[in-house]
Amino acid sequence: MTTQHAISVEKLNVSFGDSHVVKDLSFAVAPGESYGIVGESGSGKSTVLRVLAGLNRDWSGEVDILGKRQPKLRDKAFYRAAQMVFQDPYGSLHPKKTVDDTLAEPLAIHGVRDAEAKISRAMQDVGLPTSFRFRYPHQLSGGQRQRVAIARALVLEPTILLLDEPTSALDVSIQAEVLNLLQALRHERKLTYILVSHDLAVVGHMCERLLVMQFGRGVEEMTAATLAARAPQTAYAQQLLTASEGFRRAG
Amino acid sequence: MTATSDAPLLTLDDLRVDFHTPTGIVNAVRGLSFTLGRERLGIVGESGSGKSMTGRAILDLIPHPGVVSARRMEFRGKDLTAMDKASRRKLRGRHISMVMQDPKFSLNPVQTVGDQIAEAYRVHHKASAREAKERSLAMLEAVQIREPGRVYDLYPHEVSGGMGQRVMIAMMLIAEPEILIADEPTSALDVTVQLQVLKILDDLVTSRGMGLIFISHDLHLVRSFCDRVIVMYGGKALETLPAGALDKAQHPYTRGLLGCLPDLDHPREKLATLTRDPAWLA
């Protein structure tokens, strides 16, 4: 049964010292699906993503990715299959490494040959001109940096992308470009996405299904259609949806 | 323009902010003009549009290589351009005040939040320590902090983001300024907390008849919160329009900004992207 899912999580629990930040969380994502996780700060949504990416080793429960039960410490093969894009492109790129260095590193780690062509192709895929290849991050705009971060994730040709608020540090016009890019790449390469965001409109646009989290628990799983119809079952999901519609003056 | 505004609180004509750097002059604000009455005026724009610089220029808070110039810059008929630094400082906080984006970086970490509010009051008003404390407690209550007595003695790291932002608002409003400039006051907050903070800001501004300049990158929020909106791009105001009429905006930039937002009601396969026209800055 687990083999049908690209990602399946059963009774995931994460604690940092005394605080229990993810509680009995279970969900499954089909291959090629785009799955959203939304919630407010402290809801545990990013923690879940970090567990999936193997960046957090203090958890219990069962995590299956591409039909394989995942140990706490992941092997190299895992990182070829699943890559992560972080929130802040100002913090997630090494300031003293050129775009070329950044993209060459994962290839060197995995001993991939033909790095030259792979780097050019990755840059092309994310719409960066080849003239940017030897630029440093400070010579790039926010949107261009996030493209580099996406290119770094894609250069190993993974099947799963874990996206942690990939556009929340960007202006809305740049956000549109990055979201379009992510959509196009997903259709082209049949990628599976997990997108963590606090922005319901972004998740509604990008995902087929989503999970609303609060205080470390999954409150409600719904389809994008339910979200668009403003018809969640739980009070908290409804409250979140209303709050995201903007300010309403009483009376 | 709202009906309640008689004489404008603030008049800006051809405001310019230039940064003289070794590699040339950077024009952060290029010829911005507007008047502010007793209303909620929104300034929206993307990063680098000069919206924060406008707020800082009004307060005389532009850092060193920056130079502010304006044909006219008047606060209730008083010429701000002719004032010296000391007089500008007296205005700041007492008559025109500013709420910053992030309470984590804007509060003093080694002083209790209550003392910071009381200090803000005593800088501008002759008052005993006891009176200042009483006023601060009342102000904390006005921004809907449940146990003002307990919160008064807390340090900034002991309060949540939403509470910190309320403390900032209390601190800025205790001197009873005529104009409040709020620079992305809720961007660091969760949506549900954001609405509570906006509600408090709205009630206080309305009940005290203040003028509010609300600086934000969030079009949805400005549309639902403000009376009037200035859309800025590259240091210029491209368009000024009533917030309710933002949907009917004429300028291609405003329309582009609205068009590239994902919308739950109008799902699209591909989001519109913005084409920038260099002529906008001409």
Coordinates of C-alpha atoms in Angstrom, one line a residue:
Chain A
M1 CA 0.0 0.0 0.0
T2 CA 2.8 2.4 0.8
T3 CA 4.4 1.8 -2.6
Q4 CA 1.6 3.8 -4.2
H5 CA 2.6 6.9 -2.4
A6 CA 5.5 9.1 -3.2
I7 CA 5.6 10.2 0.4
S8 CA 3.7 8.8 3.3
V9 CA 3.9 9.8 6.9
E10 CA 2.5 7.8 9.8
K11 CA 2.1 9.1 13.4
L12 CA 5.0 11.5 13.1
N13 CA 6.0 13.0 16.5
V14 CA 8.7 15.6 17.0
S15 CA 9.9 17.1 20.3
F16 CA 12.4 19.8 21.1
G17 CA 13.2 19.3 24.8
D18 CA 9.9 19.8 26.6
S19 CA 8.0 21.2 23.7
H20 CA 6.1 18.7 21.6
V21 CA 6.0 20.5 18.2
V22 CA 4.5 17.8 15.9
K23 CA 1.9 15.5 17.3
D24 CA 0.7 12.2 15.7
L25 CA 0.7 13.6 12.2
S26 CA -0.2 11.3 9.3
F27 CA -0.6 12.1 5.6
A28 CA 0.2 10.7 2.2
V29 CA 1.2 12.3 -1.1
A30 CA 0.7 10.6 -4.5
P31 CA 3.4 10.6 -7.1
G32 CA 3.2 13.8 -9.2
E33 CA 0.9 15.5 -6.7
S34 CA 1.4 18.9 -5.2
Y35 CA 0.5 18.9 -1.5
G36 CA 0.3 22.0 0.6
I37 CA 0.9 22.5 4.3
V38 CA -0.5 25.7 5.8
G39 CA -0.6 27.1 9.3
E40 CA 0.6 30.0 11.4
S41 CA 4.0 30.4 12.9
G42 CA 4.7 27.7 15.5
S43 CA 2.2 25.2 14.0
G44 CA 5.0 22.8 13.1
K45 CA 4.7 23.0 9.3
S46 CA 8.4 23.7 8.6
T47 CA 9.4 21.1 11.1
V48 CA 7.5 18.5 9.2
L49 CA 9.4 19.5 6.0
R50 CA 12.7 19.4 7.8
V51 CA 12.0 15.8 9.0
L52 CA 11.1 14.8 5.4
A53 CA 14.3 16.4 4.1
G54 CA 16.4 14.5 6.7
L55 CA 17.5 17.8 8.4
N56 CA 16.0 16.8 11.7
R57 CA 16.9 13.5 13.3
D58 CA 14.9 13.7 16.5
W59 CA 11.6 12.3 15.5
S60 CA 9.5 9.1 15.9
G61 CA 7.0 7.5 13.6
E62 CA 7.1 6.2 10.1
V63 CA 8.3 8.0 7.1
D64 CA 8.2 6.3 3.7
I65 CA 9.5 8.1 0.6
L66 CA 9.3 6.5 -2.8
G67 CA 8.4 3.2 -1.3
K68 CA 11.4 3.1 1.1
R69 CA 11.1 3.3 4.9
Q70 CA 13.4 6.2 5.8
P71 CA 16.0 6.0 8.6
K72 CA 16.9 9.0 10.7
L73 CA 20.2 9.4 8.8
R74 CA 19.5 9.4 5.1
D75 CA 21.8 7.9 2.5
K76 CA 23.1 9.6 -0.6
A77 CA 20.5 8.1 -2.9
F78 CA 17.8 9.8 -0.9
Y79 CA 19.3 13.2 -1.6
R80 CA 19.3 12.5 -5.3
A81 CA 15.6 11.8 -5.1
A82 CA 14.4 14.6 -2.8
Q83 CA 15.7 18.2 -2.6
M84 CA 14.6 21.2 -0.7
V85 CA 14.2 24.9 -1.5
F86 CA 14.4 27.3 1.5
Q87 CA 12.5 30.4 2.3
D88 CA 15.1 33.1 2.2
P89 CA 17.3 33.2 -0.9
Y90 CA 19.4 35.9 0.9
G91 CA 20.3 33.3 3.6
S92 CA 20.4 30.0 1.7
L93 CA 23.1 30.8 -0.8
H94 CA 26.7 31.0 0.1
P95 CA 27.7 34.6 -0.3
K96 CA 31.3 33.8 -1.4
K97 CA 30.3 31.2 -4.0
T98 CA 29.4 31.9 -7.5
V99 CA 26.3 30.5 -9.1
D100 CA 28.6 28.0 -10.8
D101 CA 30.1 26.9 -7.5
T102 CA 26.7 26.5 -6.0
L103 CA 25.4 24.3 -8.8
A104 CA 28.6 22.3 -9.1
E105 CA 28.7 21.2 -5.5
P106 CA 25.8 18.8 -5.4
L107 CA 27.1 17.3 -8.7
A108 CA 30.6 16.8 -7.2
I109 CA 29.2 15.2 -4.0
H110 CA 27.2 12.7 -6.0
G111 CA 30.0 12.1 -8.5
V112 CA 27.8 13.1 -11.5
R113 CA 29.7 13.3 -14.7
D114 CA 29.2 15.9 -17.4
A115 CA 28.7 18.7 -14.8
E116 CA 29.3 21.3 -17.4
A117 CA 26.2 20.5 -19.4
K118 CA 24.1 19.8 -16.4
I119 CA 24.8 23.2 -14.9
S120 CA 24.0 25.0 -18.2
R121 CA 20.8 23.0 -18.5
A122 CA 19.7 23.7 -14.9
M123 CA 20.3 27.4 -15.4
Q124 CA 18.3 27.3 -18.7
D125 CA 15.5 25.5 -17.0
V126 CA 15.0 28.2 -14.4
G127 CA 15.4 31.0 -16.9
L128 CA 18.7 32.3 -15.8
P129 CA 20.9 33.6 -18.7
T130 CA 24.3 31.8 -19.0
S131 CA 26.0 35.2 -18.5
F132 CA 25.0 34.9 -14.8
R133 CA 27.0 31.8 -14.3
F134 CA 30.0 33.4 -12.6
R135 CA 28.1 36.0 -10.6
Y136 CA 28.0 36.1 -6.8
P137 CA 24.7 36.2 -4.9
H138 CA 25.1 39.9 -4.1
Q139 CA 25.1 40.6 -7.8
L140 CA 21.6 39.0 -8.2
S141 CA 18.1 40.2 -7.3
G142 CA 15.9 38.3 -4.8
G143 CA 14.0 36.6 -7.6
Q144 CA 17.2 35.6 -9.4
R145 CA 18.6 34.2 -6.2
Q146 CA 15.5 32.0 -5.6
R147 CA 16.0 30.8 -9.2
V148 CA 19.5 29.8 -8.3
A149 CA 18.2 27.9 -5.2
I150 CA 15.7 26.1 -7.4
A151 CA 18.3 25.3 -10.0
R152 CA 20.5 23.9 -7.2
A153 CA 17.7 21.6 -6.1
L154 CA 17.0 20.5 -9.7
V155 CA 20.5 19.9 -10.9
L156 CA 20.5 16.4 -9.4
E157 CA 17.2 15.7 -11.2
P158 CA 15.2 14.7 -8.1
T159 CA 11.6 13.5 -8.3
I160 CA 10.5 15.2 -5.1
L161 CA 10.9 18.9 -4.2
L162 CA 10.3 20.1 -0.7
L163 CA 9.4 23.8 -0.8
D164 CA 9.6 25.9 2.4
E165 CA 7.8 29.2 1.8
P166 CA 9.6 29.6 -1.5
T167 CA 8.2 33.0 -2.3
S168 CA 7.4 34.7 1.0
A169 CA 10.6 36.7 0.9
L170 CA 9.8 38.0 -2.6
D171 CA 7.8 40.8 -4.1
V172 CA 4.4 39.8 -5.6
S173 CA 5.5 40.3 -9.2
I174 CA 8.6 38.2 -8.6
Q175 CA 6.4 35.7 -6.7
A176 CA 4.3 35.2 -9.8
E177 CA 7.3 34.4 -11.9
V178 CA 8.7 31.9 -9.4
L179 CA 5.4 30.2 -9.0
N180 CA 4.9 29.9 -12.7
L181 CA 8.4 28.4 -13.0
L182 CA 7.6 25.9 -10.3
Q183 CA 4.3 24.9 -12.0
A184 CA 6.0 24.5 -15.4
L185 CA 8.8 22.4 -14.0
R186 CA 6.4 20.2 -12.2
H187 CA 4.4 19.5 -15.3
E188 CA 7.4 19.0 -17.5
R189 CA 9.2 16.6 -15.1
K190 CA 6.3 15.0 -13.3
L191 CA 7.7 16.2 -10.0
T192 CA 6.1 15.7 -6.6
Y193 CA 5.9 18.8 -4.4
I194 CA 5.3 19.5 -0.8
L195 CA 4.7 23.2 -0.4
V196 CA 4.8 24.8 3.0
S197 CA 3.3 28.3 3.1
H198 CA 1.3 30.7 5.3
D199 CA -0.4 32.1 2.2
L200 CA -3.6 30.3 1.4
A201 CA -3.9 31.9 -2.0
V202 CA -0.5 30.6 -3.0
V203 CA -1.3 27.1 -1.8
G204 CA -4.7 27.2 -3.5
H205 CA -3.0 28.1 -6.7
M206 CA -0.2 25.5 -6.5
C207 CA -1.7 22.5 -4.8
E208 CA -4.3 19.9 -5.4
R209 CA -4.7 19.1 -1.7
L210 CA -3.6 20.7 1.5
L211 CA -3.3 20.2 5.2
V212 CA -4.1 22.8 7.8
M213 CA -1.9 22.5 10.9
Q214 CA -2.3 24.1 14.3
F215 CA -0.2 23.5 17.4
G216 CA 1.6 20.6 15.8
R217 CA -1.5 18.7 14.8
G218 CA -3.2 18.2 11.4
V219 CA -6.5 20.0 11.8
E220 CA -8.0 19.4 8.4
E221 CA -7.0 17.9 5.1
M222 CA -9.0 19.3 2.1
T223 CA -8.9 19.7 -1.6
A224 CA -8.1 23.0 -3.4
A225 CA -11.7 23.0 -4.6
T226 CA -12.9 23.0 -1.0
L227 CA -10.6 25.8 -0.2
A228 CA -11.8 27.8 -3.2
A229 CA -15.4 27.2 -2.2
R230 CA -14.6 28.4 1.3
A231 CA -16.1 25.2 2.7
P232 CA -13.7 23.8 5.3
Q233 CA -15.2 21.6 8.0
T234 CA -13.3 22.8 11.0
A235 CA -13.6 26.1 12.8
Y236 CA -9.9 26.8 12.8
A237 CA -9.5 26.4 9.0
Q238 CA -12.5 28.6 8.5
Q239 CA -11.0 31.2 10.8
L240 CA -7.7 31.1 8.9
L241 CA -9.5 31.5 5.6
T242 CA -11.5 34.5 6.8
A243 CA -8.4 36.2 8.3
S244 CA -6.6 35.9 5.0
E245 CA -9.3 37.8 3.1
G246 CA -8.2 41.1 4.6
F247 CA -9.4 43.6 7.1
R248 CA -13.1 44.0 7.8
R249 CA -14.4 47.1 9.6
A250 CA -17.2 46.2 12.0
G251 CA -20.5 48.0 11.6
Chain B
M1 CA -10.3 62.8 1.1
T2 CA -12.5 62.1 4.0
A3 CA -15.3 64.5 5.1
T4 CA -13.6 65.2 8.4
S5 CA -10.4 66.7 7.1
D6 CA -10.4 70.5 7.0
A7 CA -6.9 71.8 6.7
P8 CA -4.4 69.1 5.8
L9 CA -2.2 67.8 8.6
L10 CA 0.7 67.2 6.2
T11 CA 1.5 68.7 2.8
L12 CA 4.3 67.3 0.7
D13 CA 5.2 68.8 -2.7
D14 CA 8.0 67.4 -4.8
L15 CA 9.7 65.4 -2.1
R16 CA 13.0 64.0 -3.2
V17 CA 15.4 61.7 -1.3
D18 CA 18.8 61.3 -2.9
F19 CA 21.7 59.1 -1.7
H20 CA 25.1 60.5 -2.8
T21 CA 27.2 57.3 -3.1
P22 CA 30.8 57.0 -4.4
T23 CA 29.4 55.5 -7.6
G24 CA 26.8 58.1 -8.2
I25 CA 23.5 59.5 -7.0
V26 CA 20.7 57.1 -6.2
N27 CA 17.3 58.7 -6.3
A28 CA 15.2 56.9 -3.7
V29 CA 12.2 59.2 -3.9
R30 CA 11.7 61.4 -7.0
G31 CA 9.2 64.2 -6.7
L32 CA 6.4 62.8 -4.5
S33 CA 3.5 65.1 -3.7
F34 CA 0.5 64.4 -1.5
T35 CA -1.6 65.8 1.3
L36 CA -2.7 64.0 4.4
G37 CA -5.9 64.8 6.3
R38 CA -7.5 62.9 9.1
E39 CA -7.7 59.8 7.1
R40 CA -6.0 56.4 6.5
L41 CA -3.6 56.9 3.6
G42 CA -2.0 53.7 2.2
I43 CA 1.3 53.7 0.4
V44 CA 1.9 50.5 -1.5
G45 CA 4.8 49.4 -3.6
E46 CA 7.4 46.7 -4.0
S47 CA 10.8 46.7 -2.4
G48 CA 12.9 49.6 -3.6
S49 CA 9.9 51.7 -4.5
G50 CA 10.8 54.4 -1.9
K51 CA 7.8 53.9 0.3
S52 CA 9.7 53.5 3.6
M53 CA 12.1 56.3 2.6
T54 CA 9.0 58.6 2.3
G55 CA 8.0 57.8 5.8
R56 CA 11.5 58.4 7.1
A57 CA 11.9 61.6 5.2
I58 CA 8.8 63.0 6.9
L59 CA 10.4 62.2 10.3
D60 CA 13.9 63.4 9.3
L61 CA 15.3 59.9 9.8
I62 CA 17.1 59.5 6.5
P63 CA 20.6 58.2 7.3
H64 CA 23.9 59.9 6.3
P65 CA 24.5 60.0 2.6
G66 CA 20.9 60.7 2.0
V67 CA 19.7 64.2 1.3
V68 CA 16.0 65.2 1.6
S69 CA 14.7 68.1 -0.5
A70 CA 11.2 69.3 -1.2
R71 CA 9.5 72.3 -2.7
R72 CA 7.1 72.3 0.2
M73 CA 6.9 70.1 3.3
E74 CA 4.5 71.4 5.9
F75 CA 3.1 70.0 9.1
R76 CA -0.1 71.9 10.0
G77 CA 1.1 75.0 8.2
K78 CA 4.7 74.8 9.7
D79 CA 7.5 74.6 7.2
L80 CA 9.5 71.5 8.0
T81 CA 12.2 72.3 5.5
A82 CA 13.1 75.5 7.3
M83 CA 13.3 73.8 10.8
D84 CA 16.6 72.9 12.4
K85 CA 17.4 69.3 13.6
A86 CA 16.4 70.1 17.2
S87 CA 12.9 71.4 16.3
R88 CA 12.4 68.4 14.0
R89 CA 13.3 66.1 16.9
K90 CA 10.7 67.8 19.2
L91 CA 8.1 67.1 16.5
R92 CA 9.2 63.5 16.3
G93 CA 7.3 61.2 18.6
R94 CA 5.2 64.0 20.0
H95 CA 3.4 65.1 16.9
I96 CA 4.4 62.7 14.2
S97 CA 5.3 59.1 15.2
M98 CA 6.2 55.9 13.5
V99 CA 5.5 52.2 14.2
M100 CA 8.2 50.0 12.7
Q101 CA 7.9 46.6 11.1
D102 CA 9.4 44.2 13.6
P103 CA 8.9 44.5 17.3
K104 CA 11.9 42.1 17.8
F105 CA 14.4 44.7 16.5
S106 CA 12.6 47.9 17.5
L107 CA 12.2 47.5 21.2
N108 CA 15.1 47.9 23.7
P109 CA 15.9 44.3 24.8
V110 CA 17.3 45.3 28.2
Q111 CA 14.4 47.4 29.4
T112 CA 10.9 46.3 30.4
V113 CA 8.3 47.1 27.9
G114 CA 6.3 49.2 30.5
D115 CA 9.3 51.4 31.3
Q116 CA 9.9 52.0 27.6
I117 CA 6.3 53.2 27.2
A118 CA 6.6 55.4 30.3
E119 CA 9.9 56.8 29.0
A120 CA 8.2 57.7 25.7
Y121 CA 5.6 59.7 27.7
R122 CA 8.0 61.5 29.9
V123 CA 10.2 62.6 27.0
H124 CA 7.3 64.6 25.7
H125 CA 5.3 65.5 28.7
K126 CA 6.2 66.9 32.1
A127 CA 5.0 64.1 34.4
S128 CA 6.1 62.3 37.5
A129 CA 7.3 58.7 37.3
R130 CA 4.0 57.6 38.9
E131 CA 1.8 59.4 36.5
A132 CA 3.8 58.1 33.6
K133 CA 3.3 54.6 34.8
E134 CA -0.4 55.0 35.3
R135 CA -0.7 56.4 31.8
S136 CA 1.3 53.5 30.4
L137 CA -0.9 51.0 32.1
A138 CA -3.9 52.7 30.7
M139 CA -2.3 52.7 27.2
L140 CA -1.5 49.0 27.5
E141 CA -5.2 48.4 28.3
A142 CA -6.2 50.6 25.3
V143 CA -4.2 48.3 23.0
Q144 CA -6.1 45.4 24.5
I145 CA -3.4 43.7 26.5
R146 CA -5.3 41.6 29.1
E147 CA -3.1 41.9 32.2
P148 CA -1.4 45.3 31.8
G149 CA 0.1 45.1 35.3
R150 CA 1.9 41.8 34.5
V151 CA 2.9 42.8 31.0
Y152 CA 4.4 46.1 32.2
D153 CA 7.2 44.3 33.9
L154 CA 8.0 41.9 31.0
Y155 CA 11.1 42.2 28.8
P156 CA 10.7 42.2 25.0
H157 CA 11.8 38.6 24.7
E158 CA 9.1 37.5 27.0
V159 CA 6.2 38.8 24.9
S160 CA 4.9 37.3 21.6
G161 CA 5.2 39.1 18.3
G162 CA 1.6 40.3 18.3
M163 CA 2.0 41.6 21.9
G164 CA 5.3 43.3 21.0
Q165 CA 3.6 45.1 18.1
R166 CA 0.8 46.3 20.5
V167 CA 3.5 47.5 22.9
M168 CA 5.0 49.5 20.0
I169 CA 1.7 51.0 19.1
A170 CA 1.1 51.9 22.8
M171 CA 4.5 53.6 22.9
M172 CA 3.9 55.6 19.7
L173 CA 0.4 56.7 20.7
I174 CA 1.0 57.6 24.3
A175 CA 2.3 61.0 23.4
E176 CA -0.9 61.5 21.3
P177 CA 0.6 62.4 18.0
E178 CA -1.5 63.9 15.2
I179 CA 0.1 61.7 12.6
L180 CA 1.1 58.1 12.8
I181 CA 3.3 56.5 10.2
A182 CA 3.0 52.7 10.3
D183 CA 5.7 51.0 8.2
E184 CA 4.6 47.5 7.5
P185 CA 3.2 47.2 11.1
T186 CA 1.8 43.8 10.6
S187 CA 4.1 42.0 8.1
A188 CA 5.9 40.1 10.8
L189 CA 2.7 38.8 12.3
D190 CA 0.4 35.8 11.6
V191 CA -2.8 36.6 9.7
T192 CA -5.1 36.2 12.7
V193 CA -2.9 38.3 15.0
Q194 CA -2.5 40.8 12.1
L195 CA -6.2 41.5 12.1
Q196 CA -6.3 42.1 15.9
V197 CA -3.5 44.6 15.6
L198 CA -5.1 46.4 12.7
K199 CA -8.4 46.6 14.6
I200 CA -6.7 48.3 17.5
L201 CA -4.8 50.7 15.2
D202 CA -8.0 51.5 13.3
D203 CA -10.0 52.1 16.5
L204 CA -7.4 54.4 18.0
V205 CA -6.8 56.3 14.8
T206 CA -10.5 56.9 14.3
S207 CA -11.3 57.8 17.9
R208 CA -8.5 60.2 18.2
G209 CA -8.9 61.7 14.8
M210 CA -5.4 61.1 13.7
G211 CA -3.9 61.0 10.3
L212 CA -2.4 57.6 9.4
I213 CA 0.1 56.8 6.8
F214 CA 0.0 53.0 6.3
I215 CA 3.0 51.7 4.4
S216 CA 2.7 48.2 3.0
H217 CA 3.5 45.8 0.2
D218 CA 0.2 44.0 0.7
L219 CA -2.4 45.2 -1.8
H220 CA -5.2 43.2 -0.3
L221 CA -4.6 44.6 3.1
V222 CA -4.3 48.2 2.0
R223 CA -7.5 47.8 -0.1
S224 CA -9.5 46.6 2.9
F225 CA -7.9 48.9 5.5
C226 CA -7.2 52.4 4.0
D227 CA -9.3 55.2 2.6
R228 CA -6.9 56.3 -0.1
V229 CA -4.0 54.6 -1.7
I230 CA -0.8 55.9 -3.4
V231 CA 0.9 53.4 -5.6
M232 CA 4.6 53.9 -5.7
Y233 CA 7.2 52.6 -8.2
G234 CA 10.8 53.5 -8.5
G235 CA 10.4 56.5 -6.1
K236 CA 7.4 58.0 -7.9
A237 CA 3.7 57.9 -7.2
L238 CA 2.2 56.3 -10.3
E239 CA -1.4 56.6 -9.2
T240 CA -3.5 57.8 -6.2
L241 CA -6.9 56.4 -5.9
P242 CA -9.7 55.6 -3.3
A243 CA -8.9 52.2 -1.8
G244 CA -12.3 50.9 -2.8
A245 CA -11.6 51.7 -6.4
L246 CA -8.3 49.8 -6.5
D247 CA -9.9 47.2 -8.8
K248 CA -10.6 49.9 -11.3
A249 CA -7.0 51.1 -11.3
Q250 CA -5.9 52.6 -14.6
H251 CA -2.2 52.4 -14.4
P252 CA -0.7 49.3 -16.0
Y253 CA 1.6 48.8 -13.0
T254 CA -1.2 48.8 -10.5
R255 CA -3.2 46.5 -12.8
G256 CA -0.1 44.3 -13.2
L257 CA 0.4 44.1 -9.4
L258 CA -3.2 43.1 -8.9
G259 CA -3.1 40.6 -11.7
C260 CA 0.0 38.7 -10.5
L261 CA -1.6 37.8 -7.2
P262 CA -2.9 34.2 -7.0
D263 CA -6.7 34.4 -6.3
L264 CA -8.8 31.6 -4.9
D265 CA -11.9 32.8 -6.8
H266 CA -10.2 33.0 -10.2
P267 CA -7.9 30.1 -10.5
R268 CA -5.6 30.3 -13.5
E269 CA -3.1 27.8 -14.9
K270 CA -0.5 30.5 -15.2
L271 CA -0.2 33.8 -13.2
A272 CA 0.2 37.0 -15.1
T273 CA 3.7 38.5 -14.8
L274 CA 4.6 42.1 -14.8
T275 CA 6.2 43.9 -17.7
R276 CA 7.9 47.0 -16.5
D277 CA 7.9 50.0 -18.8
P278 CA 10.9 52.3 -18.4
A279 CA 8.6 55.2 -19.4
W280 CA 7.0 54.9 -16.0
L281 CA 10.0 56.5 -14.5
A282 CA 10.5 59.2 -17.1

